[in-house]
Short mmCIF file of C-alpha atoms and ligand atoms in Angstrom, two decimals:
data_model
loop_
_atom_site.label_atom_id
_atom_site.label_comp_id
_atom_site.label_asym_id
_atom_site.label_seq_id
_atom_site.Cartn_x
_atom_site.Cartn_y
_atom_site.Cartn_z
CA UNK A 1 -22.32 -58.56 -26.52
CA UNK A 2 -24.74 -58.45 -29.42
CA UNK A 3 -28.41 -58.14 -30.11
CA UNK A 4 -29.70 -56.48 -26.94
CA UNK A 5 -31.64 -53.30 -26.32
CA UNK A 6 -29.08 -51.29 -24.41
CA UNK A 7 -30.20 -48.69 -21.87
CA UNK A 8 -27.75 -45.79 -22.02
CA UNK A 9 -28.12 -42.34 -20.40
CA UNK A 10 -29.36 -41.12 -23.83
CA UNK A 11 -32.06 -43.74 -24.12
CA UNK A 12 -32.66 -47.38 -25.08
CA UNK A 13 -30.77 -48.26 -28.29
CA UNK A 14 -30.09 -51.30 -30.46
CA UNK A 15 -26.37 -51.46 -29.73
CA UNK A 16 -23.61 -54.03 -29.70
CA UNK A 17 -20.96 -53.65 -27.01
CA UNK A 18 -17.28 -54.50 -26.97
CA UNK A 19 -15.54 -55.01 -23.64
CA UNK A 20 -11.83 -55.34 -22.95
CA UNK A 21 -9.86 -55.41 -19.71
CA UNK A 22 -13.05 -55.00 -17.72
CA UNK A 23 -14.18 -51.76 -19.38
CA UNK A 24 -16.58 -50.85 -22.19
CA UNK A 25 -14.47 -50.09 -25.25
CA UNK A 26 -16.98 -49.74 -28.12
CA UNK A 27 -20.72 -49.08 -28.30
CA UNK A 28 -21.79 -49.52 -31.87
CA UNK A 29 -25.07 -49.63 -33.82
CA UNK A 30 -26.30 -53.22 -34.06
CA UNK A 31 -24.48 -55.38 -36.59
CA UNK A 32 -21.40 -53.22 -37.11
CA UNK A 33 -19.06 -54.75 -34.54
CA UNK A 34 -16.27 -57.02 -35.82
CA UNK A 35 -15.64 -60.57 -34.63
CA UNK A 36 -15.11 -61.00 -30.89
CA UNK A 37 -11.61 -61.87 -29.71
CA UNK A 38 -12.97 -64.07 -26.92
CA UNK A 39 -16.34 -64.75 -25.39
CA UNK A 40 -19.50 -63.44 -26.89
CA UNK A 41 -22.81 -62.84 -25.15
CA UNK A 42 -26.00 -63.11 -27.19
CA UNK A 43 -28.55 -60.66 -25.79
CA UNK A 44 -31.10 -60.97 -28.59
CA UNK A 45 -34.55 -60.11 -27.27
CA UNK A 46 -33.15 -58.95 -23.93
CA UNK A 47 -32.69 -55.58 -22.23
CA UNK A 48 -29.16 -54.67 -21.21
CA UNK A 49 -29.09 -52.34 -18.21
CA UNK A 50 -26.24 -50.57 -16.45
CA UNK A 51 -25.10 -52.81 -13.58
CA UNK A 52 -27.39 -52.38 -10.59
CA UNK A 53 -25.89 -50.67 -7.55
CA UNK A 54 -27.76 -51.45 -4.32
CA UNK A 55 -26.78 -48.63 -1.98
CA UNK A 56 -28.27 -50.11 1.20
CA UNK A 57 -27.64 -53.70 2.29
CA UNK A 58 -26.88 -55.34 5.65
CA UNK A 59 -24.62 -58.36 5.17
CA UNK A 60 -24.27 -58.97 8.94
CA UNK A 61 -20.62 -60.04 8.97
CA UNK A 62 -18.86 -59.70 11.38
CA UNK A 63 -21.10 -60.56 14.32
CA UNK A 64 -24.31 -61.99 12.90
CA UNK A 65 -22.97 -64.50 10.35
CA UNK A 66 -25.87 -66.84 11.09
CA UNK A 67 -28.14 -64.26 9.37
CA UNK A 68 -25.92 -63.48 6.37
CA UNK A 69 -22.25 -63.22 5.45
CA UNK A 70 -20.27 -61.75 2.59
CA UNK A 71 -20.40 -64.95 0.56
CA UNK A 72 -24.14 -65.57 0.91
CA UNK A 73 -25.12 -61.90 0.69
CA UNK A 74 -23.17 -61.19 -2.50
CA UNK A 75 -24.32 -64.52 -3.98
CA UNK A 76 -27.92 -63.39 -3.51
CA UNK A 77 -26.99 -59.98 -4.94
CA UNK A 78 -25.60 -61.29 -8.24
CA UNK A 79 -28.53 -63.72 -8.58
CA UNK A 80 -30.71 -60.61 -8.42
CA UNK A 81 -28.69 -58.73 -11.04
CA UNK A 82 -26.81 -56.53 -8.56
CA UNK A 83 -23.21 -55.70 -9.53
CA UNK A 84 -22.23 -53.44 -6.60
CA UNK A 85 -23.48 -53.31 -3.02
CA UNK A 86 -22.91 -50.61 -0.42
CA UNK A 87 -22.97 -52.15 3.03
CA UNK A 88 -24.23 -50.65 6.28
CA UNK A 89 -22.18 -50.44 9.48
CA UNK A 90 -24.57 -51.99 12.07
CA UNK A 91 -22.55 -55.16 12.42
CA UNK A 92 -20.85 -56.36 15.62
CA UNK A 93 -18.56 -54.56 16.05
CA UNK A 94 -20.02 -51.63 14.09
CA UNK A 95 -17.87 -50.24 11.25
CA UNK A 96 -16.68 -47.24 13.26
CA UNK A 97 -12.88 -47.45 13.04
CA UNK A 98 -10.32 -47.88 10.28
CA UNK A 99 -9.19 -51.16 11.77
CA UNK A 100 -12.74 -52.54 11.70
CA UNK A 101 -13.36 -51.33 8.15
CA UNK A 102 -10.14 -53.00 7.03
CA UNK A 103 -11.17 -56.20 8.82
CA UNK A 104 -14.60 -56.14 7.15
CA UNK A 105 -13.06 -55.68 3.70
CA UNK A 106 -10.74 -58.59 4.49
CA UNK A 107 -13.80 -60.75 5.22
CA UNK A 108 -15.21 -59.82 1.81
CA UNK A 109 -11.93 -60.37 -0.03
CA UNK A 110 -11.87 -63.72 -1.78
CA UNK A 111 -15.53 -64.36 -0.90
CA UNK A 112 -17.54 -61.56 -2.53
CA UNK A 113 -19.23 -62.27 -5.87
CA UNK A 114 -19.86 -58.57 -6.54
CA UNK A 115 -18.12 -55.24 -6.05
CA UNK A 116 -18.71 -53.61 -2.71
CA UNK A 117 -18.26 -50.48 -0.63
CA UNK A 118 -18.67 -49.82 3.08
CA UNK A 119 -20.35 -47.07 5.05
CA UNK A 120 -18.62 -45.79 8.18
CA UNK A 121 -20.66 -45.36 11.33
CA UNK A 122 -20.40 -41.81 12.69
CA UNK A 123 -19.90 -42.75 16.32
CA UNK A 124 -19.32 -40.01 18.92
CA UNK A 125 -17.21 -42.60 20.76
CA UNK A 126 -14.74 -42.65 17.85
CA UNK A 127 -14.66 -39.02 16.66
CA UNK A 128 -11.24 -39.18 15.02
CA UNK A 129 -11.66 -42.40 13.06
CA UNK A 130 -13.46 -41.10 9.99
CA UNK A 131 -10.39 -39.33 8.62
CA UNK A 132 -8.17 -42.45 8.48
CA UNK A 133 -11.05 -44.49 7.06
CA UNK A 134 -11.37 -42.01 4.21
CA UNK A 135 -7.64 -41.45 3.71
CA UNK A 136 -7.09 -45.19 3.46
CA UNK A 137 -9.93 -45.51 0.95
CA UNK A 138 -11.93 -47.89 3.15
CA UNK A 139 -15.41 -46.28 2.95
CA UNK A 140 -17.75 -44.66 0.41
CA UNK A 141 -19.84 -42.64 2.83
CA UNK A 142 -20.86 -42.12 6.43
CA UNK A 143 -23.97 -43.35 8.24
CA UNK A 144 -25.85 -42.00 11.21
CA UNK A 145 -28.84 -43.35 13.10
CA UNK A 146 -31.15 -40.75 14.61
CA UNK A 147 -33.39 -43.37 16.19
CA UNK A 148 -33.27 -46.99 17.34
CA UNK A 149 -33.20 -49.86 14.83
CA UNK A 150 -31.37 -53.20 14.47
CA UNK A 151 -28.11 -53.41 16.41
CA UNK A 152 -26.80 -51.78 19.54
CA UNK A 153 -25.92 -48.58 17.68
CA UNK A 154 -25.53 -45.17 19.34
CA UNK A 155 -28.13 -42.70 18.08
CA UNK A 156 -27.12 -39.09 17.59
CA UNK A 157 -28.57 -35.99 19.19
CA UNK A 158 -28.36 -32.71 17.28
CA UNK A 159 -24.92 -31.84 18.66
CA UNK A 160 -23.57 -35.22 17.56
CA UNK A 161 -25.27 -34.89 14.19
CA UNK A 162 -23.75 -31.44 13.57
CA UNK A 163 -20.26 -32.59 14.53
CA UNK A 164 -20.52 -35.77 12.47
CA UNK A 165 -21.85 -34.04 9.36
CA UNK A 166 -19.17 -31.36 9.53
CA UNK A 167 -16.41 -33.98 9.71
CA UNK A 168 -17.87 -36.11 6.91
CA UNK A 169 -18.41 -33.11 4.64
CA UNK A 170 -14.86 -31.93 5.16
CA UNK A 171 -13.69 -35.32 3.89
CA UNK A 172 -15.90 -35.16 0.78
CA UNK A 173 -18.33 -37.80 2.05
CA UNK A 174 -22.10 -37.93 1.84
CA UNK A 175 -23.75 -39.01 5.09
CA UNK A 176 -26.63 -41.49 5.01
CA UNK A 177 -29.25 -40.98 7.69
CA UNK A 178 -31.72 -43.37 9.26
CA UNK A 179 -34.03 -40.43 9.75
CA UNK A 180 -36.53 -41.51 12.39
CA UNK A 181 -36.33 -39.31 15.47
CA UNK A 182 -35.21 -41.33 18.50
CA UNK A 183 -37.01 -39.45 21.30
CA UNK A 184 -40.31 -39.61 19.37
CA UNK A 185 -40.01 -43.39 18.99
CA UNK A 186 -38.89 -44.02 22.55
CA UNK A 187 -41.78 -42.02 23.97
CA UNK A 188 -44.28 -43.78 21.74
CA UNK A 189 -42.95 -47.23 22.57
CA UNK A 190 -43.08 -46.52 26.30
CA UNK A 191 -46.72 -45.41 26.16
CA UNK A 192 -47.84 -48.27 23.91
CA UNK A 193 -46.08 -50.91 26.00
CA UNK A 194 -47.63 -49.45 29.16
CA UNK A 195 -51.03 -49.79 27.48
CA UNK A 196 -50.33 -53.49 26.92
CA UNK A 197 -50.07 -53.23 23.15
CA UNK A 198 -47.96 -55.84 21.34
CA UNK A 199 -49.63 -56.08 17.91
CA UNK A 200 -48.02 -55.11 14.61
CA UNK A 201 -49.98 -51.84 14.38
CA UNK A 202 -48.37 -50.71 17.65
CA UNK A 203 -45.01 -50.73 15.86
CA UNK A 204 -46.44 -48.36 13.27
CA UNK A 205 -47.99 -46.16 15.96
CA UNK A 206 -44.66 -45.89 17.76
CA UNK A 207 -43.03 -44.75 14.53
CA UNK A 208 -45.51 -42.30 12.99
CA UNK A 209 -44.61 -40.39 9.84
CA UNK A 210 -44.00 -37.45 12.18
CA UNK A 211 -40.96 -39.30 13.57
CA UNK A 212 -39.59 -39.53 10.03
CA UNK A 213 -40.44 -35.92 9.20
CA UNK A 214 -38.71 -34.71 12.35
CA UNK A 215 -35.66 -36.87 11.58
CA UNK A 216 -35.43 -35.41 8.07
CA UNK A 217 -35.93 -31.87 9.39
CA UNK A 218 -33.17 -32.35 12.00
CA UNK A 219 -30.93 -33.66 9.20
CA UNK A 220 -31.80 -30.72 6.95
CA UNK A 221 -31.05 -28.20 9.67
CA UNK A 222 -27.67 -29.76 10.45
CA UNK A 223 -26.86 -30.09 6.75
CA UNK A 224 -27.73 -26.43 6.19
CA UNK A 225 -25.52 -25.35 9.08
CA UNK A 226 -22.55 -27.45 7.99
CA UNK A 227 -22.90 -27.52 4.19
CA UNK A 228 -22.82 -31.32 4.34
CA UNK A 229 -24.30 -33.49 1.57
CA UNK A 230 -26.76 -35.95 3.10
CA UNK A 231 -28.78 -38.96 2.00
CA UNK A 232 -32.11 -40.01 3.49
CA UNK A 233 -32.34 -43.80 3.66
CA UNK A 234 -35.64 -45.58 3.07
CA UNK A 235 -38.12 -42.66 2.80
CA UNK A 236 -41.41 -44.24 3.85
CA UNK A 237 -44.07 -41.52 3.94
CA UNK A 238 -45.46 -38.70 1.85
CA UNK A 239 -44.82 -36.36 4.81
CA UNK A 240 -41.18 -37.41 4.84
CA UNK A 241 -40.99 -36.82 1.11
CA UNK A 242 -42.36 -33.30 1.57
CA UNK A 243 -39.64 -32.67 4.17
CA UNK A 244 -37.00 -33.77 1.64
CA UNK A 245 -38.41 -31.31 -0.90
CA UNK A 246 -38.41 -28.47 1.66
CA UNK A 247 -34.79 -29.19 2.52
CA UNK A 248 -33.80 -29.03 -1.14
CA UNK A 249 -35.74 -25.81 -1.64
CA UNK A 250 -33.60 -24.42 1.18
CA UNK A 251 -30.44 -25.33 -0.73
CA UNK A 252 -29.50 -28.57 1.05
CA UNK A 253 -27.85 -31.30 -1.06
CA UNK A 254 -30.15 -34.13 0.05
CA UNK A 255 -30.53 -37.34 -1.93
CA UNK A 256 -33.28 -39.82 -1.08
CA UNK A 257 -33.86 -43.52 -1.49
CA UNK A 258 -36.97 -45.68 -1.80
CA UNK A 259 -36.99 -49.30 -0.62
CA UNK A 260 -39.11 -51.75 -2.60
CA UNK A 261 -41.31 -52.56 0.39
CA UNK A 262 -42.22 -48.90 0.93
CA UNK A 263 -42.99 -48.47 -2.78
CA UNK A 264 -45.26 -51.49 -3.13
CA UNK A 265 -46.53 -52.66 0.27
CA UNK A 266 -48.75 -51.17 2.95
CA UNK A 267 -49.98 -52.20 6.38
CA UNK A 268 -53.16 -53.57 4.83
CA UNK A 269 -51.07 -56.26 3.08
CA UNK A 270 -50.07 -57.55 6.53
CA UNK A 271 -52.04 -59.58 9.07
CA UNK A 272 -52.53 -57.73 12.35
CA UNK A 273 -50.38 -60.01 14.47
CA UNK A 274 -46.64 -60.53 14.50
CA UNK A 275 -46.68 -63.84 12.65
CA UNK A 276 -46.12 -62.39 9.19
CA UNK A 277 -42.87 -60.96 7.84
CA UNK A 278 -43.88 -57.34 7.96
CA UNK A 279 -42.04 -55.53 10.72
CA UNK A 280 -39.50 -53.11 9.33
CA UNK A 281 -38.00 -49.73 10.20
CA UNK A 282 -39.42 -47.33 9.13
CA UNK A 283 -42.72 -49.23 9.16
CA UNK A 284 -45.04 -50.02 6.29
CA UNK A 285 -47.76 -47.39 6.34
CA UNK A 286 -51.31 -47.07 5.03
CA UNK A 287 -52.09 -47.64 1.37
CA UNK A 288 -52.04 -43.93 0.47
CA UNK A 289 -48.24 -43.73 0.69
CA UNK A 290 -46.79 -46.33 -1.74
CA UNK A 291 -48.29 -45.00 -5.01
CA UNK A 292 -47.20 -41.46 -4.17
CA UNK A 293 -43.68 -42.57 -3.28
CA UNK A 294 -43.40 -44.56 -6.51
CA UNK A 295 -44.72 -41.55 -8.41
CA UNK A 296 -42.00 -39.40 -6.83
CA UNK A 297 -39.39 -41.94 -7.92
CA UNK A 298 -40.83 -41.94 -11.45
CA UNK A 299 -40.59 -38.13 -11.57
CA UNK A 300 -37.04 -38.08 -10.21
CA UNK A 301 -37.89 -36.47 -6.87
CA UNK A 302 -36.72 -39.61 -5.11
CA UNK A 303 -33.28 -40.27 -6.61
CA UNK A 304 -32.61 -43.95 -6.17
CA UNK A 305 -33.89 -47.32 -5.03
CA UNK A 306 -32.42 -49.71 -2.47
CA UNK A 307 -33.33 -53.07 -1.03
CA UNK A 308 -32.48 -52.32 2.62
CA UNK A 309 -31.64 -56.04 2.61
CA UNK A 310 -32.00 -56.84 6.33
CA UNK A 311 -32.09 -60.61 6.89
CA UNK A 312 -32.98 -62.13 10.26
CA UNK A 313 -33.42 -65.78 11.18
CA UNK A 314 -37.01 -67.11 10.96
CA UNK A 315 -37.28 -67.55 14.74
CA UNK A 316 -36.47 -63.86 15.29
CA UNK A 317 -38.70 -62.59 12.49
CA UNK A 318 -42.06 -63.72 13.85
CA UNK A 319 -43.78 -63.91 17.21
CA UNK A 320 -46.72 -63.01 19.43
CA UNK A 321 -45.06 -59.86 20.79
CA UNK A 322 -44.17 -57.29 18.13
CA UNK A 323 -41.62 -55.56 20.37
CA UNK A 324 -39.42 -58.67 20.40
CA UNK A 325 -39.71 -59.37 16.66
CA UNK A 326 -36.67 -58.35 14.55
CA UNK A 327 -37.23 -55.55 12.03
CA UNK A 328 -36.34 -56.01 8.36
CA UNK A 329 -36.20 -58.83 5.81
CA UNK A 330 -34.28 -60.07 2.77
CA UNK A 331 -34.47 -58.00 -0.41
CA UNK A 332 -31.21 -57.69 -2.34
CA UNK A 333 -32.17 -60.47 -4.77
CA UNK A 334 -35.68 -59.12 -5.38
CA UNK A 335 -35.39 -55.36 -5.55
CA UNK A 336 -34.65 -55.18 -9.30
CA UNK A 337 -37.40 -57.68 -10.15
CA UNK A 338 -39.97 -55.74 -8.15
CA UNK A 339 -39.14 -52.36 -9.71
CA UNK A 340 -38.88 -53.92 -13.20
CA UNK A 341 -42.41 -55.20 -12.70
CA UNK A 342 -43.47 -51.56 -12.27
CA UNK A 343 -41.61 -50.85 -15.54
CA UNK A 344 -43.62 -53.50 -17.38
CA UNK A 345 -46.81 -52.16 -15.76
CA UNK A 346 -46.06 -48.70 -17.17
CA UNK A 347 -45.59 -47.07 -13.74
CA UNK A 348 -41.83 -46.43 -14.09
CA UNK A 349 -39.79 -45.79 -17.23
CA UNK A 350 -36.78 -47.94 -18.05
CA UNK A 351 -34.79 -44.72 -18.22
CA UNK A 352 -35.74 -43.82 -14.63
CA UNK A 353 -35.08 -47.40 -13.54
CA UNK A 354 -31.52 -47.19 -14.88
CA UNK A 355 -30.96 -43.79 -13.29
CA UNK A 356 -32.36 -44.92 -9.94
CA UNK A 357 -30.43 -48.21 -9.80
CA UNK A 358 -27.11 -47.12 -11.29
CA UNK A 359 -26.40 -43.49 -12.12
CA UNK A 360 -27.90 -41.90 -8.99
CA UNK A 361 -26.17 -44.09 -6.40
CA UNK A 362 -22.90 -43.92 -8.36
CA UNK A 363 -23.01 -40.12 -8.35
CA UNK A 364 -24.17 -39.79 -4.75
CA UNK A 365 -21.37 -41.95 -3.34
CA UNK A 366 -18.47 -41.00 -5.59
CA UNK A 367 -18.40 -44.09 -7.85
CA UNK A 368 -19.26 -42.07 -10.98
CA UNK A 369 -18.10 -42.04 -13.80
CA UNK A 370 -16.32 -45.40 -13.46
CA UNK A 371 -19.61 -47.00 -12.44
CA UNK A 372 -23.28 -46.18 -12.99
CA UNK A 373 -23.70 -46.09 -16.78
CA UNK A 374 -23.01 -47.90 -20.02
CA UNK A 375 -20.40 -45.67 -21.63
CA UNK A 376 -16.98 -46.16 -23.19
CA UNK A 377 -14.33 -46.17 -20.47
CA UNK A 378 -16.65 -47.19 -17.63
CA UNK A 379 -16.48 -50.50 -15.75
CA UNK A 380 -18.27 -53.15 -17.83
CA UNK A 381 -21.01 -53.85 -15.26
CA UNK A 382 -24.28 -55.06 -16.80
CA UNK A 383 -27.59 -56.47 -15.69
CA UNK A 384 -29.32 -58.36 -18.50
CA UNK A 385 -33.04 -58.95 -18.16
CA UNK A 386 -35.94 -60.49 -20.04
CA UNK A 387 -38.86 -58.13 -19.51
CA UNK A 388 -41.30 -60.57 -21.10
CA UNK A 389 -40.61 -63.41 -18.63
CA UNK A 390 -42.51 -63.57 -15.35
CA UNK A 391 -42.25 -65.76 -12.27
CA UNK A 392 -43.79 -65.70 -8.81
CA UNK A 393 -41.59 -64.56 -5.94
CA UNK A 394 -40.68 -67.46 -3.72
CA UNK A 395 -38.37 -67.24 -0.73
CA UNK A 396 -37.39 -70.90 -1.24
CA UNK A 397 -35.69 -69.92 -4.53
CA UNK A 398 -33.57 -67.14 -3.03
CA UNK A 399 -29.85 -67.47 -2.28
CA UNK A 400 -29.24 -65.70 1.02
CA UNK A 401 -29.25 -67.33 4.45
CA UNK A 402 -32.54 -65.86 5.74
CA UNK A 403 -34.81 -65.39 2.78
CA UNK A 404 -38.33 -64.73 4.09
CA UNK A 405 -40.00 -61.89 2.18
CA UNK A 406 -43.32 -60.05 2.46
CA UNK A 407 -43.51 -60.25 -1.36
CA UNK A 408 -43.93 -64.05 -1.16
CA UNK A 409 -46.22 -65.35 -3.91
CA UNK A 410 -46.39 -62.11 -5.89
CA UNK A 411 -46.08 -62.33 -9.64
CA UNK A 412 -43.04 -60.36 -10.87
CA UNK A 413 -40.57 -60.05 -13.73
CA UNK A 414 -38.43 -63.22 -13.73
CA UNK A 415 -34.93 -63.21 -12.19
CA UNK A 416 -32.29 -61.48 -14.36
CA UNK A 417 -30.73 -63.54 -17.15
CA UNK A 418 -27.14 -62.47 -16.49
CA UNK A 419 -24.96 -60.33 -14.25
CA UNK A 420 -21.70 -59.02 -15.73
CA UNK A 421 -19.11 -57.42 -13.46
CA UNK A 422 -16.04 -55.71 -14.94
CA UNK A 423 -16.45 -57.78 -18.09
CA UNK A 424 -16.87 -61.17 -16.46
CA UNK A 425 -20.16 -63.06 -16.57
CA UNK A 426 -20.66 -63.76 -12.86
CA UNK A 427 -24.18 -65.18 -13.18
CA UNK A 428 -26.00 -66.57 -16.20
CA UNK A 429 -29.39 -68.33 -16.15
CA UNK A 430 -29.19 -68.82 -12.41
CA UNK A 431 -25.70 -70.37 -12.49
CA UNK A 432 -22.68 -68.79 -10.79
CA UNK A 433 -19.91 -68.68 -13.40
CA UNK A 434 -17.25 -66.48 -11.76
CA UNK A 435 -16.17 -66.26 -8.15
CA UNK A 436 -16.48 -66.13 -5.27
CA UNK A 437 -13.72 -63.60 -4.97
CA UNK A 438 -14.24 -61.72 -8.21
CA UNK A 439 -15.90 -58.88 -6.29
CA UNK A 440 -13.60 -56.00 -5.39
CA UNK A 441 -13.86 -52.94 -3.16
CA UNK A 442 -14.97 -49.91 -5.17
CA UNK A 443 -12.79 -46.85 -5.68
CA UNK A 444 -14.32 -43.56 -4.59
CA UNK A 445 -13.69 -39.97 -5.56
CA UNK A 446 -14.86 -37.03 -3.40
CA UNK A 447 -18.38 -36.00 -4.36
CA UNK A 448 -19.40 -32.57 -5.57
CA UNK A 449 -22.36 -30.68 -4.19
CA UNK A 450 -25.29 -31.08 -6.53
CA UNK A 451 -27.49 -28.11 -5.69
CA UNK A 452 -27.50 -24.91 -7.71
CA UNK A 453 -27.80 -22.67 -4.67
CA UNK A 454 -25.18 -23.82 -2.17
CA UNK A 455 -25.73 -23.44 1.53
CA UNK A 456 -23.01 -21.51 3.33
CA UNK A 457 -21.65 -24.13 5.68
CA UNK A 458 -18.74 -24.78 7.98
CA UNK A 459 -17.14 -27.47 5.88
CA UNK A 460 -16.64 -27.61 2.15
CA UNK A 461 -15.37 -30.48 0.10
CA UNK A 462 -14.77 -28.63 -3.15
C1 LIG G 1 -32.30 -52.90 9.40
C2 LIG G 1 -31.47 -54.09 9.92
O1 LIG G 1 -32.06 -55.10 10.33
O2 LIG G 1 -30.25 -54.00 9.90
N1 LIG G 1 -33.67 -53.14 9.73
C3 LIG G 1 -34.75 -52.51 9.20
O3 LIG G 1 -35.85 -52.73 9.72
N2 LIG G 1 -34.66 -51.70 8.17
C4 LIG G 1 -31.77 -51.63 10.01
C5 LIG G 1 -32.22 -50.38 9.30
O4 LIG G 1 -31.97 -50.20 8.12
O5 LIG G 1 -32.83 -49.51 9.94
ZN1 LIG G 2 -32.49 -47.76 8.61
ZN1 LIG G 3 -31.09 -50.70 6.54
ZN1 LIG G 4 -31.27 -60.30 13.58
#
């Protein structure tokens, strides 16, 4: 691959790249590489980024294939420049046993366009299943839900959270948390429904930032007691962010993720009724939050970005009664474009973009150093973009099954030019060139704690 501006951990450089057997073999100053043995990619005028890892997608299969499946979800991913997805367990059945994880990977085999990893649901009903899932290499991390969201998923009380985190930590896994406190939400919903509320704002009122703060504080307390590494999914409020910083100051290894909708949208972008695509958990908040969350990402306080790709059919996504509208929307194909637009606007550096989309998720979930950076010996995963090209976001041009997006009509950086996975060009100029079936399950190594001052916990992975 010649002619591109290559974003490495040391900065953006004019480099040519040689790839063999799916790995980077040579990074050389522009013009010094010999003739290619096989295919050559011309990246003149383009930026070459480490392959994007989306650490939070819902691909719905098994159970909700009418919303998405492994073929359509990974197709949308590679169209959006994503080379690896990490998939959430709230399918039907939920990914809570080794048998189910194996069955889910079998559904992806032969049909996935991109590499993929699974999260295991920490389910008190299946306390002994995490160990075999890890031993058999079926999962990259654990997931817990502290409050209600899509799917009939058990939510954990503090006893369940402590037990789950201790088990996961002992197996060298980081645990992802949907950190909205269940009792807070249930109480709020009951009161608001009794008052006859069914507008979009009632959803926000039922899930105040206090519910998120409490969820993060419960997570921090359990992580401190157990020594478990944890990950806060979709941080949505400045109060939640402050709770993440307090946890870290107390020595907890807590990573955090920012979804594109929480970084760039607020409630004031949404009409007041339930007829717009705007309901999501945690909710969009007032306009004071997004710029501060993006600023925290730019400074490295929030580690990584994710789409929280959560497709639902159009009929479920809109309606007169907000309580019966499904939460979440498509995003895997748009996340990179939206954050790259912030890069071109000068609000996020390309360096931070690469860290947040590749290095940070790779490190947090044990994919590093094989994935997450452009370096000799690593998997040759690349996302090639033209930062000078722009195009409006249009759900009709997306490649999933349920593509409605609250970003509809926004001007953004154009879709990526190419997606390269383990040396193969999977997508180029909007055409699928390799697969389906090229995508493979990722290999994971146990993660190391990343805080300087470790908490004394019950379980240690290293
Ligand atoms: C997600 C979904 O639909 O699976 N919905 C959402 O609003 N974010 C679940 C989740 O991530 O909480
Ligand atoms: Zn969630
Ligand atoms: Zn989600
Ligand atoms: Zn649904």
